[in-house]
Amino acid sequence: MFFCVWLVPTALGWLAYLTGASLLWLLRAGAVFDQRIACRLVWMGLLIFGSATTSLLAGAVGPMIRSWHNAGGPLPLRFWYDSGNLGLAFSGLAFFFLGLVMREAIRIARENEEFV
């Protein structure tokens, strides 16, 4: 059970790394102001935010899961806040909103090009 709880933030983190690598690969190919870049920024932000928040939740239930079979009973939930995870969650939100703004800016630029 402990493995399954920590698998979620780890898998989301690895998916965020892969999304970031594919974003860098697109930038290397010369696609700068492209919908694919904006889409990957949105997904990378969501995955980073998901990884950070599920890591906070997994840390809260971790002691309870490890002490499930203790004679005195399981430990209660321990809500702890790591500034690294909180900063990572806000960074994920920043990437998410940056991707949304970039997507809208690309749409507006293409719309303006159609008028000219």
CSV table of C-alpha atoms in Angstrom, one decimal:
chain,number,residue,atom,x,y,z
A,1,MET,CA,0.0,0.0,0.0
A,2,PHE,CA,2.9,2.4,0.9
A,3,PHE,CA,4.4,1.7,-2.6
A,4,CYS,CA,1.1,2.5,-4.3
A,5,VAL,CA,0.7,5.8,-2.4
A,6,TRP,CA,4.1,7.0,-3.4
A,7,LEU,CA,3.9,5.6,-6.9
A,8,VAL,CA,1.4,8.3,-8.0
A,9,PRO,CA,3.6,11.4,-7.3
A,10,THR,CA,6.6,9.6,-8.7
A,11,ALA,CA,4.9,8.6,-11.9
A,12,LEU,CA,3.4,12.1,-12.3
A,13,GLY,CA,6.9,13.6,-11.8
A,14,TRP,CA,8.5,11.3,-14.4
A,15,LEU,CA,5.7,12.2,-16.9
A,16,ALA,CA,6.4,15.9,-16.2
A,17,TYR,CA,10.1,15.3,-17.0
A,18,LEU,CA,9.2,13.5,-20.2
A,19,THR,CA,6.9,16.3,-21.2
A,20,GLY,CA,9.6,18.8,-20.5
A,21,ALA,CA,12.1,16.8,-22.5
A,22,SER,CA,9.7,16.7,-25.5
A,23,LEU,CA,9.1,20.4,-25.1
A,24,LEU,CA,12.9,21.0,-25.3
A,25,TRP,CA,13.1,18.7,-28.3
A,26,LEU,CA,10.5,20.8,-30.1
A,27,LEU,CA,12.4,24.0,-29.2
A,28,ARG,CA,15.5,22.4,-30.6
A,29,ALA,CA,13.7,21.7,-33.9
A,30,GLY,CA,12.8,25.4,-34.2
A,31,ALA,CA,9.2,25.4,-33.1
A,32,VAL,CA,9.0,28.4,-30.8
A,33,PHE,CA,5.5,30.0,-31.0
A,34,ASP,CA,3.6,26.8,-31.8
A,35,GLN,CA,0.5,25.3,-30.3
A,36,ARG,CA,2.4,22.1,-29.5
A,37,ILE,CA,4.7,24.1,-27.2
A,38,ALA,CA,1.8,25.7,-25.4
A,39,CYS,CA,0.0,22.4,-25.0
A,40,ARG,CA,3.1,20.8,-23.6
A,41,LEU,CA,3.6,23.7,-21.2
A,42,VAL,CA,0.0,23.2,-20.0
A,43,TRP,CA,0.5,19.5,-19.5
A,44,MET,CA,3.9,19.9,-17.8
A,45,GLY,CA,2.4,22.4,-15.4
A,46,LEU,CA,-0.5,20.2,-14.5
A,47,LEU,CA,1.8,17.2,-14.0
A,48,ILE,CA,4.2,19.2,-11.8
A,49,PHE,CA,1.3,20.5,-9.7
A,50,GLY,CA,-0.2,17.0,-9.5
A,51,SER,CA,3.1,15.5,-8.4
A,52,ALA,CA,3.7,18.1,-5.8
A,53,THR,CA,0.3,18.0,-4.3
A,54,THR,CA,0.0,14.2,-4.3
A,55,SER,CA,3.5,14.1,-2.7
A,56,LEU,CA,2.1,16.2,0.2
A,57,LEU,CA,-0.8,13.9,0.5
A,58,ALA,CA,1.3,10.8,0.4
A,59,GLY,CA,3.5,12.2,3.1
A,60,ALA,CA,0.5,12.8,5.3
A,61,VAL,CA,-0.8,9.2,5.0
A,62,GLY,CA,2.7,7.6,4.9
A,63,PRO,CA,3.2,7.2,8.7
A,64,MET,CA,-0.4,5.9,9.1
A,65,ILE,CA,0.2,3.2,6.5
A,66,ARG,CA,3.6,2.2,8.0
A,67,SER,CA,2.2,1.8,11.5
A,68,TRP,CA,-1.1,0.1,10.4
A,69,HIS,CA,-0.3,-3.1,12.3
A,70,ASN,CA,1.2,-1.6,15.5
A,71,ALA,CA,-0.1,-2.9,18.8
A,72,GLY,CA,-1.2,0.6,19.8
A,73,GLY,CA,-3.0,1.2,16.5
A,74,PRO,CA,-2.0,3.2,13.5
A,75,LEU,CA,-0.6,6.7,13.8
A,76,PRO,CA,-3.0,9.5,12.8
A,77,LEU,CA,-2.6,11.5,9.7
A,78,ARG,CA,0.4,13.9,9.9
A,79,PHE,CA,-0.1,17.0,7.8
A,80,TRP,CA,3.3,18.4,7.1
A,81,TYR,CA,4.1,21.1,4.6
A,82,ASP,CA,7.4,21.0,2.8
A,83,SER,CA,8.3,24.4,1.3
A,84,GLY,CA,10.0,22.6,-1.6
A,85,ASN,CA,6.7,20.8,-2.5
A,86,LEU,CA,4.7,24.0,-2.1
A,87,GLY,CA,7.1,25.9,-4.3
A,88,LEU,CA,7.0,23.1,-6.8
A,89,ALA,CA,3.2,23.3,-6.8
A,90,PHE,CA,3.2,27.0,-7.4
A,91,SER,CA,5.8,26.5,-10.2
A,92,GLY,CA,3.5,24.0,-11.8
A,93,LEU,CA,0.7,26.5,-11.7
A,94,ALA,CA,2.9,29.1,-13.3
A,95,PHE,CA,3.8,26.7,-16.2
A,96,PHE,CA,0.1,25.9,-16.5
A,97,PHE,CA,-0.9,29.5,-16.8
A,98,LEU,CA,2.0,30.4,-19.0
A,99,GLY,CA,0.9,27.7,-21.4
A,100,LEU,CA,-2.7,29.0,-21.4
A,101,VAL,CA,-1.5,32.6,-22.1
A,102,MET,CA,0.8,31.4,-24.8
A,103,ARG,CA,-2.0,29.3,-26.4
A,104,GLU,CA,-4.3,32.4,-26.4
A,105,ALA,CA,-1.6,34.7,-27.7
A,106,ILE,CA,-0.9,32.3,-30.6
A,107,ARG,CA,-4.6,32.1,-31.4
A,108,ILE,CA,-4.9,35.9,-31.4
A,109,ALA,CA,-1.8,36.3,-33.6
A,110,ARG,CA,-3.1,33.8,-36.1
A,111,GLU,CA,-6.5,35.6,-36.1
A,112,ASN,CA,-4.8,38.9,-36.7
A,113,GLU,CA,-2.8,37.4,-39.6
A,114,GLU,CA,-6.0,36.4,-41.3
A,115,PHE,CA,-7.3,39.9,-41.3
A,116,VAL,CA,-4.2,41.3,-43.0
